[in-house]
Coordinates of N, CA and C in Angstrom, one line a residue:
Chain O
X102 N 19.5 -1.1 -11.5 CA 19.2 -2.3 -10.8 C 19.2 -3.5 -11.7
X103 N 18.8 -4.6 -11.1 CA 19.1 -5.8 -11.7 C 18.0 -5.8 -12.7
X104 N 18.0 -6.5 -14.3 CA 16.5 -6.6 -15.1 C 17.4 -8.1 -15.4
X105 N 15.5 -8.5 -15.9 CA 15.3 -9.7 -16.5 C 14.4 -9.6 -17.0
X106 N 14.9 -10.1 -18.9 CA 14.2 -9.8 -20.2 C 13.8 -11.2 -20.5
X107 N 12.4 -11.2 -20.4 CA 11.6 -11.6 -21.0 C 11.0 -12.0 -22.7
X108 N 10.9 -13.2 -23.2 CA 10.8 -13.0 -24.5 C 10.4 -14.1 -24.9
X109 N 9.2 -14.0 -25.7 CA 8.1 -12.9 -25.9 C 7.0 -12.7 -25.1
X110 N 6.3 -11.5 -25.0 CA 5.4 -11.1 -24.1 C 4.1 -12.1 -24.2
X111 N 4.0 -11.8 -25.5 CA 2.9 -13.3 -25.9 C 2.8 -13.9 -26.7
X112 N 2.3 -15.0 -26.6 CA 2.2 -16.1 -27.7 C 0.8 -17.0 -28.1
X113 N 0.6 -17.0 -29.5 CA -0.2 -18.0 -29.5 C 0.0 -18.7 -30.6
X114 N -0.7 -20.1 -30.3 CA -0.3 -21.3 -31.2 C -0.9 -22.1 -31.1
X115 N -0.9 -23.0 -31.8 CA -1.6 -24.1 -32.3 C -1.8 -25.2 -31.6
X116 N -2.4 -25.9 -31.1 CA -1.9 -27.4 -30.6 C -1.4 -28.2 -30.9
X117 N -0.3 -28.7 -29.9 CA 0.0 -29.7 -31.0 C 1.9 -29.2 -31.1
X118 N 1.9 -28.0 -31.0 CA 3.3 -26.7 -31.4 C 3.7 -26.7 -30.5
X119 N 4.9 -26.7 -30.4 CA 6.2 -26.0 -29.3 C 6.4 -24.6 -29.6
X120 N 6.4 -24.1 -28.0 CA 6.6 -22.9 -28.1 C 7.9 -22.5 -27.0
X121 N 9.0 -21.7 -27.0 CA 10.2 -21.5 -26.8 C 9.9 -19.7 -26.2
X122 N 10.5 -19.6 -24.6 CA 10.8 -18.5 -24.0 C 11.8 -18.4 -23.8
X123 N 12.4 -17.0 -24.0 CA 13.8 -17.2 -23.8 C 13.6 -15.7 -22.5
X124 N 14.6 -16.3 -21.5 CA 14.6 -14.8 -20.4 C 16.4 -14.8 -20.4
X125 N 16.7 -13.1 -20.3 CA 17.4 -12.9 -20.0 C 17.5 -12.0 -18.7
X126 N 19.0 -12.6 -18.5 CA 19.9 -11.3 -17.3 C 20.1 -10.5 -18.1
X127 N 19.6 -9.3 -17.8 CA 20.9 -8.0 -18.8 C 22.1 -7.4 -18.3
X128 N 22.1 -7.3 -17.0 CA 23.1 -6.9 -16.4 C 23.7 -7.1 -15.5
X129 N 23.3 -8.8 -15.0 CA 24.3 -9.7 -13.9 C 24.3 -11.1 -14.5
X130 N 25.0 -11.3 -14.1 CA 25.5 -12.9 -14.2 C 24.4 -13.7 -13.4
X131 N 23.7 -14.7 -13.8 CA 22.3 -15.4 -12.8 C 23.0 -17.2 -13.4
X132 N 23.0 -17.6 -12.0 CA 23.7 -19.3 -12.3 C 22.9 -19.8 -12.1
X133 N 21.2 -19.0 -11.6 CA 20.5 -19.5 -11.1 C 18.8 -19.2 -11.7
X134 N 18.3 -19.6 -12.3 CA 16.9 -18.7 -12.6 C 15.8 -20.1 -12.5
X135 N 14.5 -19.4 -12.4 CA 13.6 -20.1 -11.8 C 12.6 -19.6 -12.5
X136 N 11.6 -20.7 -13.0 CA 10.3 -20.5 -14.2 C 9.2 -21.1 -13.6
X137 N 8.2 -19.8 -13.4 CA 6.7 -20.4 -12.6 C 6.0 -19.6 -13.6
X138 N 5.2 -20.7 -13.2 CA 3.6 -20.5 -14.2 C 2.2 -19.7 -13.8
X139 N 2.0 -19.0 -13.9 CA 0.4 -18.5 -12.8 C -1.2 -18.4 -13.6
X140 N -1.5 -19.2 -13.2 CA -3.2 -19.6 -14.0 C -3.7 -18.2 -13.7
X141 N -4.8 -18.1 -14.2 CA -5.6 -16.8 -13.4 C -5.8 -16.5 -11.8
X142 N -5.8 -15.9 -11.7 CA -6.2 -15.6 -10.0 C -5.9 -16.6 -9.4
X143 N -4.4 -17.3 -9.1 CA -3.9 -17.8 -8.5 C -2.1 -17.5 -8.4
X144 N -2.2 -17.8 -7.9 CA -0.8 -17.6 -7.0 C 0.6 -18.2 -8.4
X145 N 1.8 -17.6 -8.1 CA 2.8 -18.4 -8.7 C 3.2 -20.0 -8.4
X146 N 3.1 -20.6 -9.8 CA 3.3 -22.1 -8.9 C 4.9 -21.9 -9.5
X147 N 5.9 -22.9 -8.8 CA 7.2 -22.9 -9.3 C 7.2 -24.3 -10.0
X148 N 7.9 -24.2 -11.1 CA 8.0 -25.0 -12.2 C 9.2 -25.7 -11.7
X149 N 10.2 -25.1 -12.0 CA 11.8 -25.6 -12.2 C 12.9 -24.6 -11.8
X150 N 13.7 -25.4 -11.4 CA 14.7 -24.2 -11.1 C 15.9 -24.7 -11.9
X151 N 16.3 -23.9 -12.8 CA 17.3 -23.7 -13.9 C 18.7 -23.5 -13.5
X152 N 19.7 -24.5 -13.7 CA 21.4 -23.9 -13.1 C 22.3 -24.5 -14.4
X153 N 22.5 -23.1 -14.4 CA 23.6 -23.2 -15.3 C 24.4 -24.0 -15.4
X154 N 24.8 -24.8 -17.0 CA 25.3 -26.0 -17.3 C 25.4 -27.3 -16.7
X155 N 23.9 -27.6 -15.9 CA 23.9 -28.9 -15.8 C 21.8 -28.6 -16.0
X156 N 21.4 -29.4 -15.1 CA 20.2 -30.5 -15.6 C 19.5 -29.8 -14.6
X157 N 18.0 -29.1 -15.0 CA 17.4 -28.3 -14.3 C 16.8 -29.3 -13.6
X158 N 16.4 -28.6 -12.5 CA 15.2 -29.2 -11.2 C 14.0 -29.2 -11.2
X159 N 13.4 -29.9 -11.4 CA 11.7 -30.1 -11.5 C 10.6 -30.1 -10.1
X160 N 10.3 -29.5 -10.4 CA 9.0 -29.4 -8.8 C 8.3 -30.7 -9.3
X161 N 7.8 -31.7 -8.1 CA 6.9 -32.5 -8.5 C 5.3 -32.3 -9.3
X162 N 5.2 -33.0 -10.0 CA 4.0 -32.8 -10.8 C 4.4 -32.1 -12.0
X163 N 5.4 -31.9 -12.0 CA 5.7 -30.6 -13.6 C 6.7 -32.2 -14.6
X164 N 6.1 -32.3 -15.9 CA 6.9 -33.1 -16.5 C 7.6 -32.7 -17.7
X165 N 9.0 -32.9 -16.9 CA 10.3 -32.3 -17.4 C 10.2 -32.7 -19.2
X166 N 9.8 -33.7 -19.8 CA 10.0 -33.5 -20.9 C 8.8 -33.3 -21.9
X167 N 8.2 -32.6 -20.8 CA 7.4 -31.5 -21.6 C 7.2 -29.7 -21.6
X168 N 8.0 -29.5 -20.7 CA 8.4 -28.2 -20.3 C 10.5 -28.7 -20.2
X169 N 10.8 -28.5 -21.6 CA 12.3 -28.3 -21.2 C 13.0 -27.2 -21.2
X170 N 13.7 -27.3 -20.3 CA 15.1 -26.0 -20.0 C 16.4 -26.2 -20.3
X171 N 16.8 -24.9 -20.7 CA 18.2 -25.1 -21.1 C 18.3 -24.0 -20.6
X172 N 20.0 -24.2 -19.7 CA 20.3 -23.2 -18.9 C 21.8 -23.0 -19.9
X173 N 22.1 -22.3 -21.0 CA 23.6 -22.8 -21.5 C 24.5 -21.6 -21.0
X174 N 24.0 -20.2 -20.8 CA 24.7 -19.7 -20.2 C 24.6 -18.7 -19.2
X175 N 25.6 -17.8 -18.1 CA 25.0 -17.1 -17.1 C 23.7 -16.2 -17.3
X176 N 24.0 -15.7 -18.8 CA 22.6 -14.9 -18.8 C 21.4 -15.4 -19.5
X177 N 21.4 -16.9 -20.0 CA 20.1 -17.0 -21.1 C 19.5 -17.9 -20.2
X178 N 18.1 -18.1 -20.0 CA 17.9 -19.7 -19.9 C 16.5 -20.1 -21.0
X179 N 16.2 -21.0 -21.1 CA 15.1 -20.7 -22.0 C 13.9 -21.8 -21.4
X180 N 12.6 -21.7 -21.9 CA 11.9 -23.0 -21.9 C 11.1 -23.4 -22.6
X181 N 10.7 -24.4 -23.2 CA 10.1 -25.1 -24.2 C 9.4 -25.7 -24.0
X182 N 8.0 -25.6 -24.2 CA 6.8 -26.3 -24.0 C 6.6 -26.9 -25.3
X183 N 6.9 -28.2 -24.8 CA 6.4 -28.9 -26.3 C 5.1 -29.6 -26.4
X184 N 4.6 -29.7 -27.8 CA 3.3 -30.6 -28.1 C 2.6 -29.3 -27.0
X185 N 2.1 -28.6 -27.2 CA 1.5 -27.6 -26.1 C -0.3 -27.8 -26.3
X186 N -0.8 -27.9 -25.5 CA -2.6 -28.3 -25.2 C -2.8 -27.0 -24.6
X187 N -4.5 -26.8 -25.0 CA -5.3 -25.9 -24.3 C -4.5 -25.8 -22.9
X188 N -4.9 -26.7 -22.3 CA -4.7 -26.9 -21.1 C -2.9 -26.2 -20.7
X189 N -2.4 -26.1 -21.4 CA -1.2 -25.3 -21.1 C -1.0 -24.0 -20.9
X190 N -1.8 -23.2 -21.6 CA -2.6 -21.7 -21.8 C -2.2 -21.0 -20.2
X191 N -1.0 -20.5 -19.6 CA -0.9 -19.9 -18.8 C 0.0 -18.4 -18.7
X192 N 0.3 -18.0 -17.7 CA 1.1 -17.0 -17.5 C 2.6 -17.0 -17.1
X193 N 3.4 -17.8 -18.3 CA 5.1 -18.5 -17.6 C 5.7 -16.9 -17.2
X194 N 6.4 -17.5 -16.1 CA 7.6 -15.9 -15.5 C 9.0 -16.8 -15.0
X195 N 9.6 -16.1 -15.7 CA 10.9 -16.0 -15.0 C 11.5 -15.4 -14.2
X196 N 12.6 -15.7 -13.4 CA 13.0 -15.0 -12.2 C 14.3 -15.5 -12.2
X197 N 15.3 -14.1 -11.4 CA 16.5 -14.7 -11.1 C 16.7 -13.6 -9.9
X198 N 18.6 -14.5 -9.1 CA 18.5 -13.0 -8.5 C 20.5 -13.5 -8.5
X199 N 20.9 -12.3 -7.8 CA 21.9 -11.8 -7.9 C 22.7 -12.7 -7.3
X200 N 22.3 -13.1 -6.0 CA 23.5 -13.8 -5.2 C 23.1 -15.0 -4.4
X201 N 21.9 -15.4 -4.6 CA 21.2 -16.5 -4.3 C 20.1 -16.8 -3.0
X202 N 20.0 -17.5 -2.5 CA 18.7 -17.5 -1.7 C 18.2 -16.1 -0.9
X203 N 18.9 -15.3 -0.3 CA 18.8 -14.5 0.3 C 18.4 -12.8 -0.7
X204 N 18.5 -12.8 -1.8 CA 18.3 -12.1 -2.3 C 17.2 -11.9 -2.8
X205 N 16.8 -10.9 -3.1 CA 15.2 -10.4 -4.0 C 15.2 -11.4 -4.9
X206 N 13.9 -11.5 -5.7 CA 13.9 -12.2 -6.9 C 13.8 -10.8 -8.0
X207 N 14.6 -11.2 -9.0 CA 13.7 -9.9 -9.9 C 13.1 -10.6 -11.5
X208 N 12.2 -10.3 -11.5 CA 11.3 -11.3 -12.6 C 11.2 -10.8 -14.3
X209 N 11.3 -11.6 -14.6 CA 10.8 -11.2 -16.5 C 9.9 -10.2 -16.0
X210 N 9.3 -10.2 -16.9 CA 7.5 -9.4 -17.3 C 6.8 -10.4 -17.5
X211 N 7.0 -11.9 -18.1 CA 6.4 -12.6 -18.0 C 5.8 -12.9 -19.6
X212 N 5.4 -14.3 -19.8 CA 4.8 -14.8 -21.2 C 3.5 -15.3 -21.2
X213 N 2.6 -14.6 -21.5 CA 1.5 -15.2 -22.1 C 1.2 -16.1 -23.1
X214 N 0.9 -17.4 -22.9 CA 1.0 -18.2 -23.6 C -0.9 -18.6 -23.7
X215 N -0.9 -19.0 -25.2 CA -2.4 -19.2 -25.3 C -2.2 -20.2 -26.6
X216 N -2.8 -21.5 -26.0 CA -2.9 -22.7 -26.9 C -4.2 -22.9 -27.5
X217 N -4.3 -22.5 -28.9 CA -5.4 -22.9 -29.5 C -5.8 -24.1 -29.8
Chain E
X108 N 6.8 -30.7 4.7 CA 5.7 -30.2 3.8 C 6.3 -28.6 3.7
X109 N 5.5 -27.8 3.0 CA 5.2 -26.7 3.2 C 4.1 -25.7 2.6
X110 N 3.6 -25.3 3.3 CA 2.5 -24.6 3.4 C 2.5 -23.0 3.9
X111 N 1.8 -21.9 2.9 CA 2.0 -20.6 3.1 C 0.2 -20.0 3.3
X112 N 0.0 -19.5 4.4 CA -1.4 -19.1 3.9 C -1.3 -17.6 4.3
X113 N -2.5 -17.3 3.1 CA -3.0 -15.5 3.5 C -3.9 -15.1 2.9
X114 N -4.8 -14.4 3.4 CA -6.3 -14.4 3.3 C -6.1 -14.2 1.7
X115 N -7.5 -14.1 0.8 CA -7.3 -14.8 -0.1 C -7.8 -13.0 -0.8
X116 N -8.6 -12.2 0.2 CA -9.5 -11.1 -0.4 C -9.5 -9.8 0.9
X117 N -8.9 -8.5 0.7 CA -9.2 -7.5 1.7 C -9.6 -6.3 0.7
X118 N -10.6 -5.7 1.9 CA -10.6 -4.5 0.9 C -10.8 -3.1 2.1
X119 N -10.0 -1.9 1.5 CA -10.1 -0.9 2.3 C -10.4 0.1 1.4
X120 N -10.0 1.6 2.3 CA -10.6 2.7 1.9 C -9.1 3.2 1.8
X121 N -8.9 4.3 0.7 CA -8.1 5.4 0.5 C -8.1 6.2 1.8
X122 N -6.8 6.2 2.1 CA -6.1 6.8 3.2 C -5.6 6.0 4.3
X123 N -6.4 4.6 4.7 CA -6.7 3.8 5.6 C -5.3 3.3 5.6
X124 N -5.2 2.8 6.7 CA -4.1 1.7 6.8 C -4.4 -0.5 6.8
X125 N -3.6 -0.8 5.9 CA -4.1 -2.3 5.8 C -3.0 -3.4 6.4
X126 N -3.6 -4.5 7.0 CA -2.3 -5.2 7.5 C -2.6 -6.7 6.9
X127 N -1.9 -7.3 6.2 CA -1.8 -8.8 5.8 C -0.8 -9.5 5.9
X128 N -1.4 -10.6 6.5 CA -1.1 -11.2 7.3 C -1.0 -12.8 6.3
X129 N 0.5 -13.2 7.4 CA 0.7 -14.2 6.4 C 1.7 -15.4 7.4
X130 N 1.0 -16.8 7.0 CA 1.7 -17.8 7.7 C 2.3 -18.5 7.3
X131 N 3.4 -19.6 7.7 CA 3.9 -20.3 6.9 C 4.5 -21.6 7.8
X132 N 4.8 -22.8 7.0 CA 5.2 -23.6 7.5 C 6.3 -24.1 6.7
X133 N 7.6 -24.3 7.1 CA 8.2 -24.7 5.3 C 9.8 -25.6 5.9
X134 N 10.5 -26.4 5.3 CA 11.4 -27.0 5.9 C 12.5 -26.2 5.8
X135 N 12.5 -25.2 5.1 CA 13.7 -24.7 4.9 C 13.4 -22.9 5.2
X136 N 14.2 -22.7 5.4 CA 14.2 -20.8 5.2 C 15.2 -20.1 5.5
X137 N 15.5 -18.8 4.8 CA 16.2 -18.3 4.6 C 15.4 -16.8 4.8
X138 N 14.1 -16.7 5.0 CA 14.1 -15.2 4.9 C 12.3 -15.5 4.3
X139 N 12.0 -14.2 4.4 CA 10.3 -13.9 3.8 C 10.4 -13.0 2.9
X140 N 10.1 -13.1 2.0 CA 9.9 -11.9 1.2 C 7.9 -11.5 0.7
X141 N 8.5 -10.1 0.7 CA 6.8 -10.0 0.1 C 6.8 -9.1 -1.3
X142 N 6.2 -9.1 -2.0 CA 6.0 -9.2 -3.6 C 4.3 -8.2 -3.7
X143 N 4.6 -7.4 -4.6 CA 3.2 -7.0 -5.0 C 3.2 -7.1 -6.6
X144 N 1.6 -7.7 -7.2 CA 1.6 -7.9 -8.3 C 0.4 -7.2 -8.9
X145 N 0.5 -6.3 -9.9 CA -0.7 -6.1 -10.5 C -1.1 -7.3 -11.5
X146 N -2.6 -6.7 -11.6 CA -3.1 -7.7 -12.9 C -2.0 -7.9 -14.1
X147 N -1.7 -9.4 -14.6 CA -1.2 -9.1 -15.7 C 0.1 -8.8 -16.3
X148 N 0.6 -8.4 -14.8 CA 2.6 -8.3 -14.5 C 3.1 -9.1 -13.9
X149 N 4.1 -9.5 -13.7 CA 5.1 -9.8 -13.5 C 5.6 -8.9 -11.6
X150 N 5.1 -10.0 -10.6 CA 5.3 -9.5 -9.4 C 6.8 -8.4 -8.9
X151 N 6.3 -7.4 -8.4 CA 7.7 -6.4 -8.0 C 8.1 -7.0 -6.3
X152 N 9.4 -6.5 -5.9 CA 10.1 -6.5 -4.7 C 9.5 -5.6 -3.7
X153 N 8.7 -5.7 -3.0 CA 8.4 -5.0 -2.0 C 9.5 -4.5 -0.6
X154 N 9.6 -6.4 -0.1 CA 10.0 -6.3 1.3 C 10.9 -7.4 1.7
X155 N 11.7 -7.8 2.7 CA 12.9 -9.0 2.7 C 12.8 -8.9 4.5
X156 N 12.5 -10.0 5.1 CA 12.9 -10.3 6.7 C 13.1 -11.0 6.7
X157 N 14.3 -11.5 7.4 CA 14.8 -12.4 8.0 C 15.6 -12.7 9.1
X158 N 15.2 -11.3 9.9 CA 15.3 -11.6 11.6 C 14.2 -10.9 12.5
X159 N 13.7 -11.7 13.0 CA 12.2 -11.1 13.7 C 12.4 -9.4 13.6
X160 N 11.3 -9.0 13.5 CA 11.1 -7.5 13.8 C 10.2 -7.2 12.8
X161 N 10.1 -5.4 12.8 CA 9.4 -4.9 11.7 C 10.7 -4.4 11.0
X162 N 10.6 -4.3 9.4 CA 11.3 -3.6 8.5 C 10.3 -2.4 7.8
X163 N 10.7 -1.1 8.1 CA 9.6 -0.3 6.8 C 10.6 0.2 6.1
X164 N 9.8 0.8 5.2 CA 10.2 1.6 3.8 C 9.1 1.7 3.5
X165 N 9.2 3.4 3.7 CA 8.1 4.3 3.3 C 6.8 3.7 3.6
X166 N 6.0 3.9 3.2 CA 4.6 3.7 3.2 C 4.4 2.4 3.6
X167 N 5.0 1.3 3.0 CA 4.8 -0.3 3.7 C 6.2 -0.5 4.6
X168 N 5.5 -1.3 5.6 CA 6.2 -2.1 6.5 C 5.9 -4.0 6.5
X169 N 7.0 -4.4 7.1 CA 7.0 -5.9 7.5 C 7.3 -6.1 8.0
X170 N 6.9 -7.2 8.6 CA 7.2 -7.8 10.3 C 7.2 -9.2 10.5
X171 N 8.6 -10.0 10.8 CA 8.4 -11.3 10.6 C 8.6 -11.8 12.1
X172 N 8.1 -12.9 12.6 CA 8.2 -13.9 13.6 C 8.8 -15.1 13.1
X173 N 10.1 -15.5 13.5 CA 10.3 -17.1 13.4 C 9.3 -17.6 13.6
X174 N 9.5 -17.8 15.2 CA 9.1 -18.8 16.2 C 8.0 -19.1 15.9
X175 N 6.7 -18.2 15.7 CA 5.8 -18.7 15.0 C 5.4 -18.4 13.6
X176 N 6.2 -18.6 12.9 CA 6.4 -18.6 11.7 C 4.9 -17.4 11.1
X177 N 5.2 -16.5 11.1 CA 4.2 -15.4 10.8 C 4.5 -14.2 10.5
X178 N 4.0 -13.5 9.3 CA 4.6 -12.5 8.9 C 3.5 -11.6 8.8
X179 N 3.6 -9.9 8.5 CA 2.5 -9.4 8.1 C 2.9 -8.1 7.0
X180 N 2.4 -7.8 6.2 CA 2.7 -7.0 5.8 C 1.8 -5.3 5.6
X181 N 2.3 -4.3 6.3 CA 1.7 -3.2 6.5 C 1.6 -1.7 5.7
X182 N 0.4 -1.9 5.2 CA 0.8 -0.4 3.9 C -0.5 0.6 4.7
X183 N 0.7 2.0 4.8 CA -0.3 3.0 5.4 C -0.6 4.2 4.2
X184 N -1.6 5.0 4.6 CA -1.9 6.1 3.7 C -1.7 5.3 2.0
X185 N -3.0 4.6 2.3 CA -3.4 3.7 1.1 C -3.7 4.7 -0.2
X186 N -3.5 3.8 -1.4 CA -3.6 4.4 -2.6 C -4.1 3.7 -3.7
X187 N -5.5 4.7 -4.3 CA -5.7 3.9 -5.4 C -5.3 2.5 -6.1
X188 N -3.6 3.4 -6.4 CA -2.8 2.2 -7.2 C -2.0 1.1 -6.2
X189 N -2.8 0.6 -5.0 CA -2.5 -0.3 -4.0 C -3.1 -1.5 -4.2
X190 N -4.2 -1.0 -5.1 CA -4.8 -2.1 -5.4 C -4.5 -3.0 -5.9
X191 N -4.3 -4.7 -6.2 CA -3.1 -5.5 -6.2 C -3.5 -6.6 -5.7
X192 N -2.3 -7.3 -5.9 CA -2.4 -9.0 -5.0 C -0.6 -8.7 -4.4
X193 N -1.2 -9.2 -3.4 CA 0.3 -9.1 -2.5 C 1.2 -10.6 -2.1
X194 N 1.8 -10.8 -2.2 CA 2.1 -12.2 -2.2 C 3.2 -12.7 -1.5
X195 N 3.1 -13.4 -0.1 CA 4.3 -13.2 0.5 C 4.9 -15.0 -0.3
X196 N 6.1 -14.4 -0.1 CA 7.3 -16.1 -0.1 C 8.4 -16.0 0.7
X197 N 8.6 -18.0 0.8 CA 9.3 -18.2 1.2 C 10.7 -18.6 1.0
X198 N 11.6 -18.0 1.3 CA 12.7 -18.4 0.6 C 12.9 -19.9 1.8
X199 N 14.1 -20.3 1.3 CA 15.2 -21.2 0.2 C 14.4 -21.6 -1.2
X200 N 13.6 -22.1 -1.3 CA 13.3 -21.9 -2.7 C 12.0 -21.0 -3.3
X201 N 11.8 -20.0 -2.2 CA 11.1 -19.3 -3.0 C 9.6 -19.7 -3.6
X202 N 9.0 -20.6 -2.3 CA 7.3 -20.9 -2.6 C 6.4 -19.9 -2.3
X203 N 5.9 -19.3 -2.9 CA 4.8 -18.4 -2.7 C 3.6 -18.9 -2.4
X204 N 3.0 -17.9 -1.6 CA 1.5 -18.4 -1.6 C 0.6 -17.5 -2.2
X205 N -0.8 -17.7 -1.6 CA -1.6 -17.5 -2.9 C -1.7 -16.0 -3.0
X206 N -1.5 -15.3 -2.7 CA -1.7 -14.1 -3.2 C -2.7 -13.4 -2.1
X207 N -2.7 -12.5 -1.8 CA -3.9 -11.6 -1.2 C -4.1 -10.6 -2.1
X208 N -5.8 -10.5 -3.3 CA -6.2 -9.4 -3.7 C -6.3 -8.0 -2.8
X209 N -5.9 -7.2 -2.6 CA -6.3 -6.0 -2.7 C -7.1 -4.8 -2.9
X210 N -8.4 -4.3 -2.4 CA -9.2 -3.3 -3.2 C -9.3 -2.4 -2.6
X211 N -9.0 -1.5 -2.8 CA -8.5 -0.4 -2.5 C -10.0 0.8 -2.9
X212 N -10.8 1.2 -1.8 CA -11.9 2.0 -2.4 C -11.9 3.6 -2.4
X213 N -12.4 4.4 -2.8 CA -12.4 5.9 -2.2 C -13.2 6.2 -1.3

């Protein structure tokens, strides 16, 4: 079945530091991948949605140049949280799926991120 | 707008059967999906409707309504490892709501 690799599982850092996730497709092509965040005991919020070789899509309230994406190819996308604050300290996941809206999502494992 | 709701907390017994229940309002759609997530992971694929009815597979079932936009999701001969947050979304883009914890007792 379809995976998506995750990387790295966790992180921590400093304030102040950018920190960089990289998710992959391992075994389909994804033109499409999507990065949500989930605090504790709440729900997946959706960040952005990532398309290959152009200019990801931003959910309102999320600021794009502070969470940047780069989608460069079918299987990488990455995202970068720069200048990262306490307050950024969540659970990023990635997701992609096979053939587009109608399809399952299948997700990283997901990054723990923890801003000292 | 869009808006997904589902109770927030259920808890059953081992063996029991559980039904959660889930609403939605959204401008766009393409289908429901429902998601189970343990603590700590990365939500799995449960279930996919997108023409009224019930869909099962095995142990859980789903059941979506257009018309009034309502879905539920049904897991029988409950298990320990059921215990979980279940999380239905909405496709075209895939907004989730908040999760329904799970507790699953003996």
């Amino acid at each position: 079945g379809a995976v998506v690799s995750q990387h790295p599982s966790w992180v921590i850092c400093k304030s102040g530091t950018s920190v960089k996730i990289e998710c992959r497709s391992l075994d389909f092509q994804a033109t499409t991948m999507f990065w949500y965040r989930q605090f504790p005991k709440q729900s997946l919020m959706l960040m952005a949605t990532s398309n290959e070789g152009s200019k990801a899509t931003y959910e309102q309230g999320v600021e794009k140049d502070k969470f940047l994406i780069n989608h460069a190819s079918l299987t990488l996308s990455t995202l970068t949280v720069t200048s990262a604050h306490p307050e950024d300290s969540s659970f990023y996941i990635c997701s992609a799926s096979l053939t587009g809206n109608n399809s399952p999502l299948h997700f990283g494992n997901g990054t723990r991120l923890t801003v000292t | 707008g869009q808006n997904i709701d589902q109770p927030t907390e259920m808890t059953a017994t081992e063996g029991a059967i559980v039904q959660i229940n889930c609403t939605y309002q959204t401008s766009g759609f393409n289908g429901l999906f429902w998601y189970q997530q343990h603590a700590g992971e990365a939500p799995t694929f449960l279930s996919y409707n997108v023409l009224d009815g019930l869909e099962e597979k095995g142990r859980f079932s789903s059941f979506l309504s257009r018309s009034k936009g309502y879905s539920y999701l049904l897991l029988k001969e409950l298990q320990m490892k059921d215990s979980a947050s279940y999380l239905c979304a909405v496709s075209h883009k895939l907004i989730f709501g908040a999760g329904t914890r799970l507790a699953v007792h003996p």
